[in-house]
């Protein structure tokens, strides 16, 4: 079932059917390159078949771990950075209550994150929580050598061993890493941790449908079967359809490349519901790392409306015309809240009575789109019917597939990230890491 629809009517002032017709053969050829594995980075295409290839044993193992650890953990710490963290957080924060930490009758462990920052205060505050609450840990690193998660794991490993003793601590730690190499792999083997493998042919930012994303998502109480089913259905659609109208990923890749060539160098992904904020963070990494290279690439940016209409709205309306917008629009809410009547109407909002908050929000969305188009900003709208595991599975696969097609259309290797190394070399040299100090 298709749950993601693209609406291009607000693009008509900026690009036409002829532009799409002209680029159609290019995106088709990019799709062919992707599916045949004949392009650059073709040793990192394992994500294409993950929804169908992922073994049932892995899913079963994850569910068993969830059962084993849920009963003894109020908190589950996920240690990882970049692709080893953002996908899980995107799905969990989309699905859980904004106030999950305050839920009195929470059945699943609350997920806390580490390894994505080097802030000392952050770790101090995290340790204070871990002193009080029972917890377990997933430490996730494909290379097994990334500094931020390694530092976090050193701190948390020491804490959990002091709290529970070495033997019990080892039962509360799950390592997700390379099958053969890396420091984390070695530690996990030596300490006897439960381990999951990140396949060699799946890069970090495409790894959410491996245990990297699936374990934390399941630990948080969400249905990974539905997530995988959504991805599977979207895979069918992306792989089997050649027409832009039938294949949302091809259409998205086509639109963004047409707009880029017309000088729109920035894409702003916008939501009107704050729970999608981390979908934007995941999307920024996916597109930023995949396309930002060789002096090329659309700069991915994100805003949460209506909140940011009261900050960045001014720039979008009247600043430099660098950007186009992609509105990630949600058709329906999961819950309803009444706006109460007030005879006095001192606040002047009685005219809204009888309307749902979602209706008001949808009008804010349409009003914003019309204003921004008037302000000379092209707007693409992606609509999803609601937020659940199935829809998120579709959305993840849609963005991933479109990213591969878009990257090849841009003529870059969408599956490497050589630029990420530059800061690391300087940091290692400054910190005196052996082998770097003299460089
Ligand atoms: O997408 C990527 O490859 C990166 O963002 C990595 O996921 C990130 O740098 C973390 O790497 P690792 O999993 O090796 O610790």
mmCIF file of C-alpha atoms and ligand atoms in Angstrom, residues 81-84 141-144 146 149 204-205 285 289 417, ligand 1:
data_model
loop_
_atom_site.group_PDB
_atom_site.id
_atom_site.type_symbol
_atom_site.label_atom_id
_atom_site.label_comp_id
_atom_site.label_asym_id
_atom_site.label_seq_id
_atom_site.Cartn_x
_atom_site.Cartn_y
_atom_site.Cartn_z
ATOM 1 C CA UNK A 81 27.188 8.700 16.563
ATOM 2 C CA UNK A 82 26.107 9.649 13.037
ATOM 3 C CA UNK A 83 24.653 6.677 11.209
ATOM 4 C CA UNK A 84 25.133 4.541 14.292
ATOM 5 C CA UNK A 141 30.060 1.455 16.016
ATOM 6 C CA UNK A 142 30.661 -0.018 12.588
ATOM 7 C CA UNK A 143 34.364 0.790 12.534
ATOM 8 C CA UNK A 144 34.615 0.114 16.248
ATOM 9 C CA UNK A 146 35.218 6.135 16.490
ATOM 10 C CA UNK A 149 31.433 6.406 21.260
ATOM 11 C CA UNK A 204 26.429 3.940 8.624
ATOM 12 C CA UNK A 205 23.805 6.340 7.318
ATOM 13 C CA UNK A 285 23.067 13.242 7.553
ATOM 14 C CA UNK A 289 27.152 12.983 3.669
ATOM 15 C CA UNK A 417 32.325 10.240 3.220
HETATM 16 O O1 LIG B 1 27.395 7.401 7.896
HETATM 17 C C1 LIG B 1 28.499 7.213 8.341
HETATM 18 O O2 LIG B 1 29.277 6.389 7.841
HETATM 19 C C2 LIG B 1 28.996 7.934 9.586
HETATM 20 O O3 LIG B 1 28.115 8.921 9.998
HETATM 21 C C3 LIG B 1 29.169 6.935 10.705
HETATM 22 O O4 LIG B 1 27.948 6.298 10.960
HETATM 23 C C4 LIG B 1 29.672 7.609 11.975
HETATM 24 O O5 LIG B 1 30.854 8.312 11.708
HETATM 25 C C5 LIG B 1 29.936 6.576 13.059
HETATM 26 O O6 LIG B 1 30.829 5.604 12.606
HETATM 27 P P1 LIG B 1 31.012 4.234 13.339
HETATM 28 O O7 LIG B 1 29.749 3.490 13.272
HETATM 29 O O8 LIG B 1 32.116 3.557 12.615
HETATM 30 O O9 LIG B 1 31.387 4.544 14.772
#
